[in-house]
Amino acid sequence: MAMTHDTRMATQNWILLAPALVLLTCFILVPAAAAIYIAFTNDALSGFAAAHPHFVGFKNYARLFSDEGFWNSLAVTFLFVFGSSIVGQFVLGLGSAMALRRPIALKPVFSAAILVPNAVPEVVAGFIWISMLAGGKYSTLSRIVGLLGFAPQNWLESAPLLMIIVVNTWRGIAFAMILMTSGLSAIPTEVYDAARMDGATPRQIFWRITLPLLRPTIFLYMLVSTAGTIAIFGLIYTLTRGGPAGATEIIGIYIYNQSFTAYQLGYGSAVAVVVLALSVAIGAIYARVLKVQV
């Protein structure tokens, strides 16, 4: 029996999607299912539980919600995501995108300076910033503030959370700028011309035209950036390893410490499952509050 056109197209679409579905299943769905299962056990990397794990029900979750370290890591993660992704990267990325739409001097150099950090691997970026923020009079930042009369200090100890926010903002401006540039390019110039003819000021144009029309792009950026920032591990681990005293122990490092430093795979998996649920909830909130379909 000959296939209809719709059936043939549907078959072709499934064939094209098959490799992506296989990868999605192998690297996302199966590990997520395994983490959910392990979270209900006392599985570990050493000891009797490693050889003979058994079902413990919601014991790991009960421990989790009474663990001060877990709540500290959630608070640190919230501040880190809010400061670097929602505020730092978004504001500077949008500002850079709007600046690049204007005729400015050395425009290619400005663009390259923003794009280069995003091309640097996390670990390499971490070591670069360690040399800038380390203690002693020979670190880059200490030399700069020394010119202003301030004593040198170890910035990763005196202001650790602020420093990792600055470093992550530096790395992520390019992503925000690219998305905001694409969103600004989609806004018809006729809308701006009509607003200027009606006597609108630049501030009114920004708040009443640019931002509302950028809402789909802002939604997409917030969703992707928030999820990506929550999942950051290598950069912070290279810089501080979560210290000092848990001041920069974001949730990813907390999961790592519980799973592979304390050898408690069951408990670490429970934390990972809770973080997955929170990430899904945050995505749903973005979609509902902004009321944008992407």
Coordinates of C-alpha atoms in Angstrom, one line a residue:
M1 CA 0.0 0.0 0.0
A2 CA 1.4 3.4 -1.0
M3 CA 2.0 5.9 1.8
T4 CA 0.2 9.2 1.7
H5 CA 2.2 12.4 1.6
D6 CA 1.5 13.2 5.3
T7 CA 2.6 9.7 6.3
R8 CA 5.7 9.9 4.3
M9 CA 6.7 13.3 5.7
A10 CA 6.0 12.1 9.3
T11 CA 8.2 9.1 8.7
Q12 CA 11.0 11.2 7.3
N13 CA 10.7 13.6 10.3
W14 CA 11.0 10.7 12.8
I15 CA 14.0 9.3 10.9
L16 CA 15.7 12.8 11.2
L17 CA 14.8 13.1 14.9
A18 CA 16.0 9.5 15.7
P19 CA 19.7 10.4 16.4
A20 CA 18.7 13.3 18.7
L21 CA 16.2 11.1 20.5
V22 CA 18.8 8.4 21.0
L23 CA 21.3 10.9 22.5
L24 CA 18.5 12.5 24.6
T25 CA 17.6 9.1 26.0
C26 CA 21.2 7.9 26.7
F27 CA 22.6 11.1 28.2
I28 CA 19.6 12.8 29.8
L29 CA 16.6 10.5 30.4
V30 CA 18.5 7.4 31.5
P31 CA 20.8 9.3 33.9
A32 CA 17.9 11.2 35.3
A33 CA 15.9 8.0 35.9
A34 CA 19.0 6.4 37.5
A35 CA 19.4 9.4 39.8
I36 CA 15.8 9.2 40.9
Y37 CA 16.2 5.5 41.7
I38 CA 19.5 6.0 43.6
A39 CA 17.9 8.8 45.6
F40 CA 15.7 6.3 47.3
T41 CA 18.7 4.1 48.3
N42 CA 21.7 4.3 50.6
D43 CA 24.1 3.7 47.8
A44 CA 27.6 4.9 48.4
L45 CA 31.1 4.7 46.9
S46 CA 32.7 2.9 49.8
G47 CA 31.8 0.7 52.7
F48 CA 29.0 -1.9 53.2
A49 CA 26.4 0.3 51.3
A50 CA 28.6 0.3 48.2
A51 CA 28.4 -3.5 47.9
H52 CA 24.9 -3.9 49.3
P53 CA 22.7 -0.8 48.7
H54 CA 19.1 -1.1 49.8
F55 CA 15.9 0.9 49.6
V56 CA 15.5 3.6 52.3
G57 CA 12.4 5.4 51.0
F58 CA 12.3 9.1 51.7
K59 CA 15.1 9.0 54.3
N60 CA 17.5 11.0 52.0
Y61 CA 14.9 13.7 51.4
A62 CA 14.1 14.0 55.1
R63 CA 17.7 14.5 55.8
L64 CA 18.1 16.9 53.0
F65 CA 15.4 19.3 54.2
S66 CA 17.0 19.4 57.7
D67 CA 20.5 19.9 56.4
E68 CA 21.9 23.4 56.9
G69 CA 24.5 22.8 54.2
F70 CA 21.8 22.2 51.6
W71 CA 19.9 25.4 52.5
N72 CA 23.2 27.3 52.5
S73 CA 24.0 26.0 49.0
L74 CA 20.6 27.0 47.7
A75 CA 20.9 30.5 49.1
V76 CA 24.4 30.9 47.6
T77 CA 23.1 29.5 44.2
F78 CA 20.2 32.0 44.2
L79 CA 22.5 35.0 44.9
F80 CA 25.0 33.7 42.3
V81 CA 22.3 33.2 39.6
F82 CA 20.6 36.5 40.4
G83 CA 23.8 38.6 40.5
S84 CA 25.6 37.1 37.5
S85 CA 22.9 35.9 35.2
I86 CA 19.7 37.9 35.8
V87 CA 21.4 41.2 36.7
G88 CA 25.0 41.3 35.5
Q89 CA 24.9 39.4 32.2
F90 CA 21.5 40.6 31.1
V91 CA 22.1 44.3 31.9
L92 CA 25.6 44.4 30.3
G93 CA 24.5 42.2 27.4
L94 CA 21.6 44.4 26.6
G95 CA 23.7 47.5 27.0
S96 CA 26.4 46.1 24.7
A97 CA 23.8 45.1 22.1
M98 CA 22.3 48.5 22.0
A99 CA 25.7 50.2 21.9
L100 CA 26.8 48.0 18.9
R101 CA 23.7 49.3 17.0
R102 CA 25.2 52.8 17.1
P103 CA 28.2 54.1 15.1
I104 CA 30.9 53.8 17.8
A105 CA 34.7 54.0 17.4
L106 CA 36.6 50.7 17.4
K107 CA 33.4 48.7 17.1
P108 CA 35.2 45.4 16.0
V109 CA 37.5 45.7 18.9
F110 CA 34.6 46.2 21.3
S111 CA 32.8 43.2 19.9
A112 CA 35.8 41.0 20.1
A113 CA 36.5 42.0 23.7
I114 CA 33.0 40.8 24.7
L115 CA 33.0 37.6 22.6
V116 CA 36.5 36.3 23.6
P117 CA 35.6 35.4 27.2
N118 CA 32.9 33.1 26.1
A119 CA 35.4 31.1 24.0
V120 CA 37.7 30.5 27.0
P121 CA 37.1 27.1 28.7
E122 CA 35.8 27.2 32.3
V123 CA 39.0 25.8 33.9
V124 CA 41.3 28.1 31.9
A125 CA 39.2 31.1 32.8
G126 CA 39.3 30.0 36.4
F127 CA 43.1 30.0 36.5
I128 CA 43.3 33.3 34.7
W129 CA 41.1 34.9 37.3
I130 CA 43.0 33.2 40.2
S131 CA 46.2 35.1 39.0
M132 CA 44.2 38.3 39.1
L133 CA 42.4 37.8 42.4
A134 CA 45.1 35.9 44.5
G135 CA 46.6 37.4 47.6
G136 CA 49.9 39.3 47.7
K137 CA 51.1 42.4 46.1
Y138 CA 51.8 40.8 42.7
S139 CA 48.3 39.8 41.8
T140 CA 46.7 42.0 39.1
L141 CA 43.8 43.4 41.1
S142 CA 46.0 44.1 44.1
R143 CA 48.4 46.1 41.9
I144 CA 45.5 48.1 40.5
V145 CA 43.9 49.0 43.8
G146 CA 47.5 49.6 45.2
L147 CA 47.7 52.6 42.9
L148 CA 44.7 54.0 44.8
G149 CA 46.3 53.5 48.1
F150 CA 44.6 50.2 49.2
A151 CA 46.5 47.3 50.8
P152 CA 46.7 44.1 48.8
Q153 CA 44.5 41.2 49.8
N154 CA 43.2 37.8 48.7
W155 CA 39.9 38.8 47.0
L156 CA 38.7 35.2 46.9
E157 CA 38.7 35.2 50.7
S158 CA 37.6 38.7 51.5
A159 CA 34.7 38.9 48.9
P160 CA 34.4 35.3 47.5
L161 CA 30.7 35.4 46.3
L162 CA 31.1 38.8 44.7
M163 CA 34.2 37.7 42.9
I164 CA 32.6 34.6 41.4
I165 CA 29.6 36.7 40.3
V166 CA 32.0 39.1 38.5
V167 CA 33.9 36.3 36.8
N168 CA 30.7 34.5 35.6
T169 CA 29.3 37.8 34.4
W170 CA 32.5 38.4 32.4
R171 CA 32.1 35.0 30.8
G172 CA 28.4 35.3 29.9
I173 CA 28.0 38.8 28.5
A174 CA 28.6 37.5 25.0
F175 CA 25.7 35.1 25.1
A176 CA 23.3 37.8 26.3
M177 CA 24.6 40.3 23.8
I178 CA 24.1 37.9 20.9
L179 CA 20.5 37.1 21.9
M180 CA 19.7 40.7 22.6
T181 CA 21.2 41.8 19.2
S182 CA 19.0 39.3 17.4
G183 CA 16.0 40.5 19.3
L184 CA 16.7 44.2 18.6
S185 CA 17.3 43.4 14.9
A186 CA 13.7 41.9 14.7
I187 CA 12.1 45.2 15.8
P188 CA 11.0 47.2 12.8
T189 CA 12.7 50.6 12.4
E190 CA 9.4 52.1 11.4
V191 CA 8.1 51.7 15.0
Y192 CA 11.0 53.8 16.2
D193 CA 10.5 56.4 13.5
A194 CA 6.8 56.7 14.3
A195 CA 7.5 57.1 18.0
R196 CA 10.1 59.9 17.3
M197 CA 7.6 61.7 15.1
D198 CA 5.1 61.6 17.9
G199 CA 7.6 63.2 20.2
A200 CA 8.7 60.2 22.3
T201 CA 11.9 60.6 24.3
P202 CA 14.7 58.0 24.2
R203 CA 13.7 56.8 27.6
Q204 CA 10.1 56.4 26.6
I205 CA 11.1 54.5 23.5
F206 CA 13.2 52.1 25.5
W207 CA 10.7 51.4 28.2
R208 CA 7.5 51.4 26.1
I209 CA 8.8 50.0 22.8
T210 CA 12.1 48.3 23.0
L211 CA 11.6 46.2 26.2
P212 CA 8.0 45.1 25.4
L213 CA 9.0 44.0 21.9
L214 CA 12.1 42.2 23.3
R215 CA 10.0 40.2 25.8
P216 CA 10.2 36.9 23.8
T217 CA 14.0 37.2 23.6
I218 CA 14.3 38.2 27.2
F219 CA 12.2 35.1 28.1
L220 CA 14.4 32.8 26.1
Y221 CA 17.6 34.3 27.6
M222 CA 16.4 34.1 31.2
L223 CA 15.3 30.5 30.8
V224 CA 18.5 29.3 29.2
S225 CA 20.8 31.5 31.3
T226 CA 19.2 30.6 34.6
A227 CA 19.3 26.9 33.9
G228 CA 22.9 27.1 32.6
T229 CA 24.1 29.2 35.6
I230 CA 22.6 26.7 38.1
A231 CA 24.5 23.9 36.4
I232 CA 27.9 25.7 36.5
F233 CA 30.6 23.6 38.2
G234 CA 34.1 23.8 36.7
L235 CA 34.5 27.6 36.9
I236 CA 33.6 27.8 40.6
Y237 CA 35.4 24.6 41.6
T238 CA 38.6 25.9 40.0
L239 CA 38.3 29.3 41.7
T240 CA 37.3 28.4 45.2
R241 CA 36.1 24.8 45.5
G242 CA 33.1 26.1 47.3
G243 CA 35.1 27.9 50.0
P244 CA 35.9 29.6 52.2
A245 CA 33.5 28.0 54.7
G246 CA 30.8 27.3 52.1
A247 CA 30.6 30.9 51.0
T248 CA 30.7 29.9 47.3
E249 CA 29.4 26.3 47.6
I250 CA 26.7 26.5 44.9
I251 CA 24.4 23.5 44.5
G252 CA 26.5 21.8 41.9
I253 CA 29.6 21.8 44.1
Y254 CA 27.4 20.7 47.1
I255 CA 26.2 17.7 45.1
Y256 CA 29.7 16.8 44.1
N257 CA 31.0 17.0 47.6
Q258 CA 28.2 14.9 49.0
S259 CA 28.5 12.3 46.2
F260 CA 32.2 12.0 45.6
T261 CA 33.9 13.6 48.6
A262 CA 31.6 12.2 51.3
Y263 CA 30.9 9.1 49.1
Q264 CA 27.1 9.3 49.7
L265 CA 25.7 8.7 46.3
G266 CA 22.1 8.2 47.5
Y267 CA 22.0 11.5 49.3
G268 CA 23.8 13.4 46.5
S269 CA 21.3 12.0 44.0
A270 CA 18.4 13.2 46.2
V271 CA 19.8 16.7 46.1
A272 CA 20.2 16.4 42.3
V273 CA 16.6 15.4 42.0
V274 CA 15.4 18.3 44.0
V275 CA 17.5 20.7 41.9
L276 CA 16.0 19.2 38.7
A277 CA 12.5 19.8 40.1
L278 CA 13.4 23.4 41.0
S279 CA 14.8 24.0 37.5
V280 CA 11.6 22.7 35.9
A281 CA 9.6 24.9 38.3
I282 CA 11.6 28.0 37.4
G283 CA 11.1 27.4 33.7
A284 CA 7.3 27.1 34.3
I285 CA 7.3 30.3 36.3
Y286 CA 9.1 32.2 33.5
A287 CA 6.6 30.9 31.0
R288 CA 3.7 31.9 33.1
V289 CA 4.8 35.3 34.4
L290 CA 6.1 36.5 31.0
K291 CA 3.2 34.9 29.1
V292 CA 5.4 34.4 26.0
Q293 CA 5.4 31.5 23.7
V294 CA 8.8 30.6 22.2

